[in-house]
Amino acid sequence: MEECGDTNITLREFGCEQSLLSRPDGSSSFMQGDTSVLAGVYGPAEVKVSKEIYDRATLEVVIQPKVGLSSVRERLQEQSVRETCEAALLASLHPRSSLTLVLQLLHDDGSLLSCYLNAACMALMDAGLPMSCLFCGVTCAVNAEGQIITDPSAAQEKESRALMTFAVESTEHRVIMSSTRGSFSVHELQQCIAVSQKASEKIFQFYRDSVRRRYSKIL
Amino acid sequence: MAAGFKTAEPLEYHRSFLKENCRPDGRELAEFRTTTLNIGSISTADGSALVKVGNTTVICGIKAELTNPTVEAPSKGYIVPNVDLPPLCSSRFRPGPPGEQAQAASQFIADVIESSDVIQTEDLCIERGKLCWVLYCDIMCLDYDGNLLDACIIALLAALKNTQLPEVTIKPEACTPEVNLEKRNGLLIHKHPVGTSFCVFDNSILIVDPTAEEEGLSSAHFTVVTDEGDRLCSVHKPGGTALSGEKLQECISRATARQREIQKLIDKVIQSVKAAE
Amino acid sequence: MYSCFKDKIGEVLLPGDEFSFETDETISLTDTVKAEKVVCGPGLRRNGDQVLVCKSGVLRHKQPNMFWIDSQQRRYVPAKGESVIGIVTAKSGDVFKVDVGGSEQATLSYLAFEGATKRNRPNVQVGDLVFCQFIIANKDMEPELVCIDSAGRANGMGVFGAGGFLFRVSLGLVRRLLAPRSDIISDLEKLLPCELVVGMNGRVWVKAGSVQQTLVVANLLESCENMTAPQRQALFRRVAQGAL
């Protein structure tokens, strides 16, 4: 599940399914170990005049927690997911239209923000929205001994000294988004970025295999 | 004529300055705007501070109340930050419930407080399981000209250093707390986190302390929060174009330099206030 | 250049995949070097010397040099020249507002019908189905529809729909239905006689002998989406023998 040696990065078992909902234009469900998220995309659709942007599509992200109403914590996550998606989408191809991305949390067992990002990317691909690159989310936890754990579970996150989530893009493996909790040194940050970039290669290969499986029926 | 060019092609206008390694307001790419600090201005609050970073003005007021601690952490008090962006500060904010930017900023400040251990929440506990302090930090922006998060963090830090909590004794017979408003103790501040915000233009040019115009035209923005041990408390980059490792390293060094400047500024102001009393 | 595309034909590609055109290092002085042109269809974008994939799907090829990405999508984006089924939602001034399932409503002028003049207005009510073609459809302008072709004849377009049933399918299925010598259509013809109108915005209208037959055809077409050819033929055979 967890530890990172020099070349060995282990991630939990991934599962993904696309086009599972009939109403949204694109949908996906993404599972990392026990953490599971459902995503739905609507768009390009009509937009309210107050929200329209003259040269790009307006992207709105809504994150629904498992129980209760969404709170301030979800707003920060929504801002991160939204700006990451805007960096990857070619929004200028659909001016004055709206794209809505809804993420529903089904179960949280750690690495939540990266699971949101992965589900979002698969749903956007499923909806056929034009994208300039793919992105994936990787979470790293630094535990008390200074070891780096990728894709931590909830128990590992609680014991960690620092928790970092990065969104990595597919063309040059650079970091688009970073969100951190806890205090850490510069060296640890650089190590985690390197580890995330290595882990992202595995995730992008997983995306490729999932999409290939999906299209194998019509090939 | 320059004003016309600026309205018609704002991005080109800024690019022509950036090519010469400077910005429209005359600053270098790595230069901050003048930062001024005033503490203790709100007499009804337990601690307060007013920060001006260029034109961006942020005021923070702290009120302490007594409450029962939460069930999950019976020996800890808590801090509740709230960032408010009223329509007063900029025409982009409408009256009504807090928008996404204000809520995201509130959550970010709460994360910084937790990650950096500014205050040990155990210090806020008066009696385990029964009584503790809760600090309500209201951060309000009076004038929005970019770089909101940096100003909020400085205001919060200065206000916390200025906070004086009254002494509370619990009479064993009466079992009610007795608050002595005359005798006050300052809060023990463990770390001094300071944020530095950067903006990326055209995927390659990095500028520090963006104004509101520059933020709107940039392709990415991010904030680095450092404390005095040269440890990073937060690297917050919500999205936008990608950043390379070397650029990030430059930013972190600039952020550590800024942290020292601001800590000196806060200490100086607090000294001068103490001397004046 | 063409060769780097060739080996990927029929493969599933993801957004962000690139094809760069690198010239050979040695150019022969004696052979004639022909300039090769590559036409990029939907899902491919040119970025200077490179071609970028922007949608996920299968790379397809049509002679002599056209390449595109075949993706499965549900949402329609208006494109010039495509024939669609629209629903009239409002009459305002000299135009009808038509819902085609895109991000904004399209306009259809009163005069864009065969034989329509300022005095002789076409008989179109709110809620009617119209089969029409886009003459203006790009990202910057409001889309415009017409019910006549360039010669001024209706050519199958106009108001229709009494007595039939309209339903939505994915765009991929619609393209398979509209392909020349489509398997699905030929199988359907042998099964039940029916009237079929297929709009490229994912809307299909069916009318068969009775209401029950109409519903059977609608359900068959909706279920064809996720079936392979043998499964579909088995289903059609079962329907032919059984429940009619």
Coordinates of N, CA and C in Angstrom, one line a residue, chain A:
Chain A
M1 N 0.8 -1.2 0.0 CA 0.0 0.0 0.0 C 0.8 1.2 0.0
E2 N 2.0 1.2 0.6 CA 2.4 2.5 1.1 C 3.9 2.9 0.8
E3 N 4.9 2.2 1.2 CA 6.2 2.8 1.4 C 6.9 3.1 0.1
C4 N 7.8 4.1 0.2 CA 8.5 4.4 -1.0 C 10.0 4.2 -0.8
G5 N 10.5 3.3 -1.5 CA 12.0 3.1 -1.5 C 12.5 4.0 -2.6
D6 N 13.6 3.6 -3.2 CA 14.2 4.4 -4.3 C 13.4 4.3 -5.6
T7 N 13.0 3.2 -6.0 CA 12.3 3.1 -7.2 C 10.9 2.5 -7.1
N8 N 10.6 2.1 -5.8 CA 9.4 1.3 -5.7 C 8.3 2.1 -5.0
I9 N 7.3 2.4 -5.8 CA 6.2 3.2 -5.3 C 5.0 2.4 -5.4
T10 N 4.3 2.1 -4.2 CA 3.1 1.3 -4.3 C 1.9 2.2 -4.0
L11 N 0.9 2.0 -4.9 CA -0.4 2.7 -4.7 C -1.4 1.6 -4.4
R12 N -2.5 2.0 -3.7 CA -3.5 1.1 -3.4 C -4.2 0.6 -4.7
E13 N -5.1 -0.3 -4.6 CA -5.7 -0.8 -5.8 C -6.7 0.2 -6.4
F14 N -6.6 0.5 -7.7 CA -7.5 1.4 -8.3 C -8.6 0.8 -9.0
G15 N -9.8 1.4 -9.1 CA -10.9 0.9 -9.8 C -11.5 2.1 -10.5
C16 N -12.0 1.9 -11.7 CA -12.6 3.1 -12.4 C -13.7 2.6 -13.4
E17 N -14.8 3.3 -13.5 CA -15.8 3.0 -14.4 C -16.3 4.3 -15.0
Q18 N -16.6 4.3 -16.4 CA -17.1 5.5 -17.0 C -18.5 5.3 -17.5
S19 N -19.2 6.4 -17.8 CA -20.5 6.3 -18.3 C -21.5 5.4 -17.5
L20 N -21.5 5.6 -16.2 CA -22.4 4.7 -15.5 C -23.7 5.4 -15.1
L21 N -23.8 6.7 -15.3 CA -25.0 7.4 -15.0 C -25.7 7.8 -16.3
S22 N -27.0 7.7 -16.4 CA -27.7 8.0 -17.7 C -28.0 9.5 -17.9
R23 N -28.1 10.3 -16.9 CA -28.5 11.7 -17.1 C -27.4 12.6 -17.5
P24 N -26.2 12.5 -16.7 CA -25.2 13.5 -17.0 C -24.5 13.2 -18.4
D25 N -23.9 14.2 -19.0 CA -23.2 14.0 -20.2 C -22.0 13.2 -20.1
G26 N -21.4 13.2 -18.9 CA -20.2 12.3 -18.7 C -20.2 12.0 -17.2
S27 N -19.8 10.8 -16.9 CA -19.8 10.4 -15.5 C -18.7 9.4 -15.3
S28 N -18.3 9.3 -14.1 CA -17.2 8.3 -13.8 C -17.3 8.0 -12.3
S29 N -16.8 6.8 -11.9 CA -16.6 6.5 -10.5 C -15.2 6.1 -10.3
F30 N -14.5 6.6 -9.3 CA -13.1 6.2 -9.1 C -12.9 5.7 -7.7
M31 N -12.1 4.6 -7.6 CA -11.9 4.0 -6.3 C -10.4 3.9 -6.0
Q32 N -9.9 4.4 -4.9 CA -8.5 4.2 -4.5 C -8.5 3.5 -3.2
G33 N -8.3 2.1 -3.3 CA -8.5 1.4 -2.0 C -9.9 1.4 -1.6
D34 N -10.2 2.0 -0.4 CA -11.6 2.1 0.0 C -12.2 3.4 -0.2
T35 N -11.4 4.4 -0.6 CA -11.9 5.7 -0.9 C -12.6 5.7 -2.2
S36 N -13.9 6.2 -2.3 CA -14.6 6.0 -3.5 C -15.4 7.3 -3.8
V37 N -15.3 7.8 -5.0 CA -16.0 9.1 -5.4 C -16.7 8.9 -6.7
L38 N -17.9 9.5 -6.8 CA -18.7 9.5 -8.1 C -18.7 10.9 -8.7
A39 N -18.4 11.0 -10.0 CA -18.4 12.3 -10.6 C -19.3 12.4 -11.8
G40 N -20.0 13.5 -11.9 CA -20.9 13.7 -13.1 C -20.6 15.1 -13.7
V41 N -20.6 15.1 -15.1 CA -20.3 16.4 -15.8 C -21.5 16.7 -16.7
Y42 N -21.9 18.0 -16.6 CA -23.0 18.5 -17.5 C -22.3 19.6 -18.4
G43 N -22.5 19.5 -19.7 CA -22.0 20.6 -20.5 C -21.5 20.2 -21.8
P44 N -21.2 21.2 -22.7 CA -21.5 22.6 -22.5 C -23.0 22.9 -22.6
A45 N -23.5 23.6 -21.6 CA -25.0 23.8 -21.5 C -25.2 25.3 -21.4
E46 N -26.5 25.7 -21.2 CA -26.8 27.1 -21.1 C -26.3 27.7 -19.8
V47 N -25.9 29.0 -19.9 CA -25.3 29.6 -18.7 C -26.1 30.9 -18.4
K48 N -26.2 31.2 -17.1 CA -26.9 32.4 -16.7 C -26.1 33.6 -17.1
V49 N -26.8 34.6 -17.5 CA -26.1 35.8 -18.1 C -25.1 36.4 -17.0
S50 N -25.5 36.3 -15.7 CA -24.6 36.9 -14.7 C -23.3 36.1 -14.6
K51 N -23.3 34.9 -15.0 CA -22.1 34.1 -14.8 C -21.3 33.9 -16.1
E52 N -21.8 34.4 -17.2 CA -21.2 34.0 -18.4 C -19.9 34.8 -18.6
I53 N -18.9 34.1 -19.3 CA -17.6 34.7 -19.6 C -17.6 34.8 -21.1
Y54 N -17.2 35.9 -21.7 CA -17.4 36.1 -23.1 C -16.5 35.3 -24.0
D55 N -15.3 34.8 -23.5 CA -14.5 34.1 -24.4 C -14.1 32.7 -23.9
R56 N -14.7 32.2 -22.7 CA -14.4 30.9 -22.2 C -15.7 30.3 -21.6
A57 N -15.6 29.0 -21.4 CA -16.7 28.3 -20.7 C -16.6 28.6 -19.2
T58 N -17.7 28.6 -18.5 CA -17.7 28.8 -17.0 C -17.7 27.5 -16.4
L59 N -16.7 27.1 -15.6 CA -16.7 25.8 -15.0 C -17.1 26.0 -13.5
E60 N -18.1 25.2 -13.1 CA -18.5 25.2 -11.7 C -18.3 23.8 -11.1
V61 N -17.7 23.7 -9.9 CA -17.5 22.4 -9.3 C -18.3 22.4 -8.0
V62 N -19.0 21.3 -7.8 CA -19.8 21.2 -6.5 C -19.3 19.9 -5.9
I63 N -18.9 19.9 -4.6 CA -18.5 18.7 -3.9 C -19.5 18.4 -2.8
Q64 N -20.1 17.2 -2.9 CA -21.1 16.9 -1.9 C -20.5 15.9 -0.9
P65 N -20.5 16.2 0.4 CA -20.0 15.2 1.3 C -21.0 14.0 1.5
K66 N -20.5 13.0 2.2 CA -21.4 11.8 2.4 C -22.6 12.2 3.2
V67 N -22.4 12.9 4.3 CA -23.6 13.3 5.2 C -23.6 14.8 5.4
G68 N -24.7 15.3 5.5 CA -24.8 16.7 5.9 C -24.6 17.7 4.7
L69 N -24.6 18.9 5.0 CA -24.4 20.0 4.0 C -22.9 20.2 3.8
S70 N -22.6 20.8 2.6 CA -21.2 21.1 2.3 C -20.8 22.3 3.1
S71 N -19.6 22.3 3.6 CA -19.1 23.4 4.4 C -17.9 24.1 3.8
V72 N -17.3 25.0 4.6 CA -16.1 25.8 4.2 C -15.0 24.9 3.7
R73 N -14.8 23.7 4.3 CA -13.8 22.8 3.9 C -13.9 22.4 2.4
E74 N -15.2 22.1 2.0 CA -15.5 21.7 0.6 C -15.2 22.9 -0.3
R75 N -15.4 24.1 0.1 CA -15.1 25.2 -0.8 C -13.7 25.3 -1.2
L76 N -12.8 25.1 -0.3 CA -11.3 25.1 -0.6 C -11.0 24.0 -1.6
Q77 N -11.6 22.8 -1.3 CA -11.4 21.7 -2.3 C -11.9 22.0 -3.6
E78 N -13.1 22.6 -3.6 CA -13.8 22.9 -4.9 C -12.9 23.9 -5.7
Q79 N -12.3 24.9 -5.0 CA -11.5 25.8 -5.7 C -10.3 25.1 -6.3
S80 N -9.6 24.2 -5.6 CA -8.5 23.5 -6.1 C -8.9 22.7 -7.3
V81 N -10.0 21.9 -7.2 CA -10.4 21.0 -8.3 C -10.7 21.9 -9.5
R82 N -11.4 23.0 -9.3 CA -11.9 23.8 -10.4 C -10.7 24.4 -11.1
E83 N -9.7 25.0 -10.4 CA -8.6 25.6 -11.1 C -7.8 24.6 -11.8
T84 N -7.7 23.4 -11.3 CA -6.9 22.4 -12.0 C -7.6 22.0 -13.3
C85 N -8.9 21.8 -13.2 CA -9.6 21.4 -14.5 C -9.5 22.5 -15.5
E86 N -9.6 23.8 -15.0 CA -9.5 24.9 -16.0 C -8.2 24.9 -16.7
A87 N -7.1 24.5 -16.0 CA -5.8 24.5 -16.6 C -5.7 23.4 -17.7
A88 N -6.5 22.3 -17.5 CA -6.4 21.2 -18.5 C -7.4 21.3 -19.6
L89 N -8.6 22.0 -19.4 CA -9.6 22.0 -20.4 C -9.3 23.1 -21.4
L90 N -9.8 22.9 -22.6 CA -9.7 24.0 -23.6 C -11.0 24.8 -23.6
A91 N -11.1 25.6 -22.5 CA -12.4 26.3 -22.3 C -12.7 27.3 -23.4
S92 N -11.7 27.8 -24.1 CA -12.0 28.8 -25.1 C -12.7 28.3 -26.3
L93 N -12.9 26.9 -26.4 CA -13.7 26.4 -27.5 C -15.2 26.5 -27.3
H94 N -15.6 26.8 -26.1 CA -17.0 26.9 -25.8 C -17.4 28.1 -25.0
P95 N -17.2 29.3 -25.6 CA -17.5 30.5 -24.9 C -19.0 30.6 -24.6
R96 N -19.3 31.4 -23.5 CA -20.6 31.7 -23.1 C -21.4 30.4 -22.9
S97 N -20.8 29.4 -22.3 CA -21.5 28.2 -22.0 C -21.1 27.7 -20.6
S98 N -21.8 26.8 -20.0 CA -21.4 26.4 -18.6 C -21.1 25.0 -18.6
L99 N -20.1 24.6 -17.8 CA -19.7 23.2 -17.5 C -19.9 23.0 -16.0
T100 N -20.6 22.0 -15.6 CA -20.8 21.8 -14.2 C -20.3 20.4 -13.9
L101 N -19.5 20.3 -12.8 CA -18.9 19.1 -12.4 C -19.3 18.8 -11.0
V102 N -20.0 17.7 -10.8 CA -20.5 17.4 -9.4 C -19.8 16.2 -8.9
L103 N -19.2 16.3 -7.7 CA -18.4 15.2 -7.1 C -19.1 14.7 -5.9
Q104 N -19.5 13.5 -5.8 CA -20.2 13.0 -4.6 C -19.3 12.0 -3.9
L105 N -19.1 12.2 -2.6 CA -18.2 11.4 -1.9 C -19.0 10.1 -1.4
L106 N -18.5 9.0 -1.7 CA -19.2 7.7 -1.3 C -18.6 7.2 -0.1
H107 N -17.2 7.2 0.0 CA -16.5 6.7 1.2 C -15.2 7.3 1.3
D108 N -14.8 7.8 2.5 CA -13.5 8.4 2.6 C -12.5 7.6 3.4
D109 N -11.5 7.1 2.8 CA -10.5 6.3 3.6 C -9.1 6.9 3.2
G110 N -9.0 8.2 3.2 CA -7.7 8.8 2.9 C -7.5 9.2 1.5
S111 N -6.6 10.1 1.2 CA -6.2 10.6 -0.2 C -7.5 11.1 -0.9
L112 N -8.3 11.9 -0.2 CA -9.6 12.3 -0.7 C -9.4 13.2 -1.9
L113 N -8.6 14.3 -1.7 CA -8.5 15.3 -2.8 C -8.0 14.7 -4.1
S114 N -7.0 13.7 -3.9 CA -6.5 13.1 -5.2 C -7.5 12.3 -5.8
C115 N -8.4 11.6 -5.0 CA -9.5 10.8 -5.6 C -10.4 11.7 -6.4
Y116 N -10.8 12.9 -5.8 CA -11.6 13.8 -6.5 C -11.0 14.2 -7.8
L117 N -9.7 14.5 -7.8 CA -9.1 14.9 -9.1 C -9.1 13.8 -10.1
N118 N -8.9 12.6 -9.7 CA -8.9 11.5 -10.7 C -10.2 11.3 -11.2
A119 N -11.3 11.3 -10.4 CA -12.6 11.1 -10.8 C -13.0 12.2 -11.8
A120 N -12.6 13.4 -11.4 CA -13.0 14.6 -12.3 C -12.4 14.4 -13.7
C121 N -11.1 14.0 -13.7 CA -10.4 13.9 -15.1 C -11.1 12.8 -15.9
M122 N -11.5 11.7 -15.3 CA -12.1 10.6 -16.0 C -13.5 11.1 -16.5
A123 N -14.2 11.8 -15.7 CA -15.6 12.3 -16.1 C -15.5 13.3 -17.2
L124 N -14.5 14.2 -17.1 CA -14.4 15.2 -18.2 C -14.0 14.5 -19.5
M125 N -13.2 13.4 -19.5 CA -12.9 12.7 -20.7 C -14.1 12.0 -21.2
D126 N -14.9 11.4 -20.3 CA -16.1 10.7 -20.7 C -17.1 11.6 -21.4
A127 N -17.2 12.9 -20.9 CA -18.1 13.8 -21.5 C -17.7 14.3 -22.9
G128 N -16.4 14.0 -23.3 CA -16.0 14.4 -24.6 C -15.6 15.9 -24.6
L129 N -15.3 16.5 -23.5 CA -14.9 17.9 -23.5 C -13.4 18.0 -24.0
P130 N -13.1 19.0 -24.8 CA -11.8 19.0 -25.3 C -10.8 19.4 -24.2
M131 N -9.7 18.6 -24.1 CA -8.7 18.9 -23.1 C -7.3 18.9 -23.7
S132 N -6.4 19.8 -23.2 CA -5.1 19.9 -23.8 C -4.2 18.8 -23.1
C133 N -4.5 18.3 -22.0 CA -3.7 17.3 -21.3 C -4.6 16.7 -20.3
L134 N -4.1 15.5 -19.8 CA -4.8 14.9 -18.6 C -4.1 15.3 -17.3
F135 N -4.8 15.1 -16.2 CA -4.2 15.4 -14.9 C -4.5 14.3 -14.0
C136 N -3.7 14.1 -13.0 CA -4.1 13.1 -12.0 C -3.7 13.6 -10.6
G137 N -4.3 13.1 -9.6 CA -4.0 13.5 -8.2 C -3.2 12.5 -7.5
V138 N -2.1 12.9 -6.7 CA -1.3 12.0 -5.9 C -1.2 12.6 -4.5
T139 N -1.5 11.8 -3.5 CA -1.3 12.3 -2.1 C -0.1 11.6 -1.5
C140 N 0.8 12.4 -0.8 CA 1.9 11.9 -0.1 C 1.8 12.3 1.3
A141 N 2.1 11.4 2.2 CA 2.1 11.7 3.6 C 3.6 11.5 4.2
V142 N 4.0 12.4 5.0 CA 5.3 12.2 5.6 C 5.1 11.8 7.1
N143 N 5.5 10.6 7.5 CA 5.2 10.2 8.8 C 6.3 10.7 9.8
A144 N 6.1 10.3 11.0 CA 7.0 10.9 12.1 C 8.5 10.5 11.9
E145 N 8.8 9.4 11.2 CA 10.2 9.0 11.0 C 10.8 9.7 9.8
G146 N 9.9 10.4 9.0 CA 10.5 11.1 7.8 C 10.3 10.2 6.6
Q147 N 9.6 9.1 6.6 CA 9.3 8.3 5.4 C 8.2 8.9 4.7
I148 N 8.3 8.7 3.3 CA 7.2 9.2 2.5 C 6.3 8.1 2.1
I149 N 5.0 8.3 2.3 CA 4.0 7.2 2.0 C 3.1 7.8 0.9
T150 N 3.0 7.1 -0.2 CA 2.1 7.6 -1.3 C 0.7 6.9 -1.1
D151 N -0.3 7.7 -1.4 CA -1.7 7.2 -1.4 C -2.0 6.6 0.0
P152 N -1.9 7.5 1.0 CA -2.1 7.0 2.4 C -3.6 6.7 2.7
S153 N -3.8 5.8 3.6 CA -5.2 5.6 4.1 C -5.5 6.6 5.2
A154 N -6.7 6.6 5.7 CA -7.1 7.6 6.7 C -6.3 7.4 7.9
A155 N -6.0 6.2 8.3 CA -5.3 5.9 9.6 C -3.8 6.5 9.4
Q156 N -3.2 6.3 8.2 CA -1.9 6.8 8.0 C -1.9 8.3 7.9
E157 N -2.9 8.9 7.4 CA -3.0 10.3 7.3 C -3.0 10.9 8.7
K158 N -3.8 10.3 9.6 CA -3.9 10.8 10.9 C -2.6 10.9 11.7
E159 N -1.8 9.8 11.4 CA -0.5 9.8 12.2 C 0.6 10.6 11.5
S160 N 0.3 11.1 10.3 CA 1.4 11.8 9.6 C 1.7 13.1 10.1
R161 N 2.9 13.6 9.8 CA 3.4 14.9 10.3 C 2.9 15.9 9.2
A162 N 3.0 15.5 8.0 CA 2.6 16.4 6.9 C 1.9 15.7 5.8
L163 N 0.9 16.3 5.1 CA 0.2 15.6 4.1 C 0.2 16.6 2.9
M164 N 0.6 16.0 1.7 CA 0.6 16.9 0.5 C -0.1 16.2 -0.6
T165 N -0.9 17.0 -1.3 CA -1.6 16.5 -2.5 C -1.1 17.3 -3.7
F166 N -0.7 16.6 -4.8 CA -0.3 17.3 -6.0 C -1.1 16.8 -7.2
A167 N -1.4 17.8 -8.1 CA -2.0 17.4 -9.4 C -0.9 17.5 -10.4
V168 N -0.7 16.4 -11.1 CA 0.4 16.3 -12.1 C -0.2 16.2 -13.5
E169 N 0.3 16.9 -14.5 CA -0.2 16.8 -15.8 C 0.5 15.8 -16.7
S170 N -0.2 15.4 -17.7 CA 0.3 14.2 -18.4 C 1.4 14.4 -19.4
T171 N 1.5 15.7 -20.0 CA 2.5 15.8 -21.1 C 3.9 15.9 -20.6
E172 N 4.1 16.8 -19.6 CA 5.5 16.9 -19.1 C 5.7 16.6 -17.6
H173 N 4.6 16.0 -17.1 CA 4.7 15.6 -15.7 C 5.1 16.7 -14.7
R174 N 4.5 17.9 -15.0 CA 4.8 19.0 -14.1 C 3.6 19.2 -13.1
V175 N 3.9 19.9 -12.0 CA 2.9 20.0 -11.0 C 1.9 21.2 -11.3
I176 N 0.6 20.9 -11.4 CA -0.3 22.0 -11.7 C -0.9 22.5 -10.4
M177 N -1.2 21.6 -9.4 CA -1.8 22.1 -8.2 C -1.1 21.5 -7.0
S178 N -1.1 22.3 -5.9 CA -0.4 21.7 -4.7 C -1.3 22.2 -3.5
S179 N -1.5 21.3 -2.6 CA -2.3 21.6 -1.4 C -1.7 20.9 -0.2
T180 N -1.3 21.6 0.8 CA -0.5 20.9 1.9 C -1.1 21.1 3.2
R181 N -0.8 20.2 4.1 CA -1.2 20.4 5.5 C -0.1 20.0 6.4
G182 N 0.2 20.6 7.5 CA 1.3 20.2 8.4 C 2.5 21.0 7.9
S183 N 3.6 20.9 8.8 CA 4.8 21.6 8.4 C 5.9 20.6 8.0
F184 N 6.7 21.0 7.0 CA 7.7 20.2 6.4 C 8.8 21.0 5.9
S185 N 10.0 20.4 5.6 CA 11.1 21.1 5.1 C 11.1 21.2 3.6
V186 N 11.9 22.0 3.0 CA 12.0 22.2 1.6 C 12.4 20.8 0.9
H187 N 13.4 20.2 1.6 CA 13.9 18.9 1.0 C 12.8 17.9 0.9
E188 N 11.9 17.8 2.0 CA 10.8 16.9 2.0 C 9.8 17.2 0.9
L189 N 9.6 18.5 0.7 CA 8.7 18.9 -0.4 C 9.2 18.4 -1.8
Q190 N 10.5 18.6 -2.0 CA 11.0 18.2 -3.3 C 11.0 16.7 -3.5
Q191 N 11.2 16.0 -2.4 CA 11.2 14.5 -2.5 C 9.8 14.1 -2.8
C192 N 8.8 14.7 -2.2 CA 7.4 14.3 -2.4 C 7.0 14.7 -3.8
I193 N 7.5 15.8 -4.4 CA 7.1 16.1 -5.7 C 7.7 15.1 -6.7
A194 N 8.9 14.7 -6.4 CA 9.6 13.7 -7.3 C 8.8 12.4 -7.2
V195 N 8.4 12.0 -6.0 CA 7.7 10.7 -5.8 C 6.3 10.8 -6.5
S196 N 5.7 12.0 -6.4 CA 4.3 12.1 -7.1 C 4.5 12.0 -8.6
Q197 N 5.5 12.6 -9.1 CA 5.7 12.6 -10.6 C 5.9 11.1 -11.0
K198 N 6.6 10.3 -10.2 CA 6.8 8.9 -10.6 C 5.5 8.2 -10.5
A199 N 4.7 8.5 -9.4 CA 3.5 7.7 -9.2 C 2.5 8.1 -10.3
S200 N 2.6 9.3 -10.8 CA 1.6 9.8 -11.8 C 1.7 8.9 -13.1
E201 N 2.9 8.5 -13.4 CA 3.1 7.6 -14.6 C 2.2 6.4 -14.5
K202 N 2.2 5.8 -13.3 CA 1.3 4.6 -13.1 C -0.1 4.9 -13.3
I203 N -0.5 6.1 -12.8 CA -1.9 6.5 -12.8 C -2.3 6.8 -14.3
F204 N -1.5 7.4 -15.0 CA -1.8 7.7 -16.4 C -1.9 6.4 -17.2
Q205 N -1.1 5.4 -16.9 CA -1.2 4.1 -17.6 C -2.5 3.5 -17.2
F206 N -2.9 3.6 -16.0 CA -4.2 3.1 -15.6 C -5.4 3.7 -16.3
Y207 N -5.3 5.1 -16.5 CA -6.3 5.8 -17.3 C -6.4 5.2 -18.7
R208 N -5.2 5.0 -19.3 CA -5.2 4.5 -20.7 C -5.8 3.1 -20.8
D209 N -5.5 2.3 -19.8 CA -6.1 0.9 -19.8 C -7.6 1.0 -19.6
S210 N -8.1 1.8 -18.7 CA -9.5 1.9 -18.5 C -10.2 2.3 -19.8
V211 N -9.7 3.4 -20.4 CA -10.4 3.9 -21.6 C -10.3 2.9 -22.7
R212 N -9.2 2.2 -22.8 CA -9.0 1.1 -23.9 C -10.1 0.0 -23.6
R213 N -10.3 -0.3 -22.4 CA -11.3 -1.4 -22.0 C -12.7 -0.9 -22.5
R214 N -12.9 0.4 -22.2 CA -14.2 0.9 -22.5 C -14.5 0.9 -24.0
Y215 N -13.5 1.2 -24.8 CA -13.7 1.3 -26.3 C -13.6 -0.1 -26.9
S216 N -13.2 -1.1 -26.2 CA -12.9 -2.4 -26.8 C -14.2 -3.0 -27.3
K217 N -15.3 -2.5 -26.8 CA -16.6 -3.1 -27.3 C -16.9 -2.7 -28.7
I218 N -16.6 -1.4 -29.0 CA -17.0 -1.0 -30.3 C -15.9 -1.1 -31.3
L219 N -14.6 -1.5 -30.9 CA -13.5 -1.6 -31.8 C -13.7 -2.7 -32.8

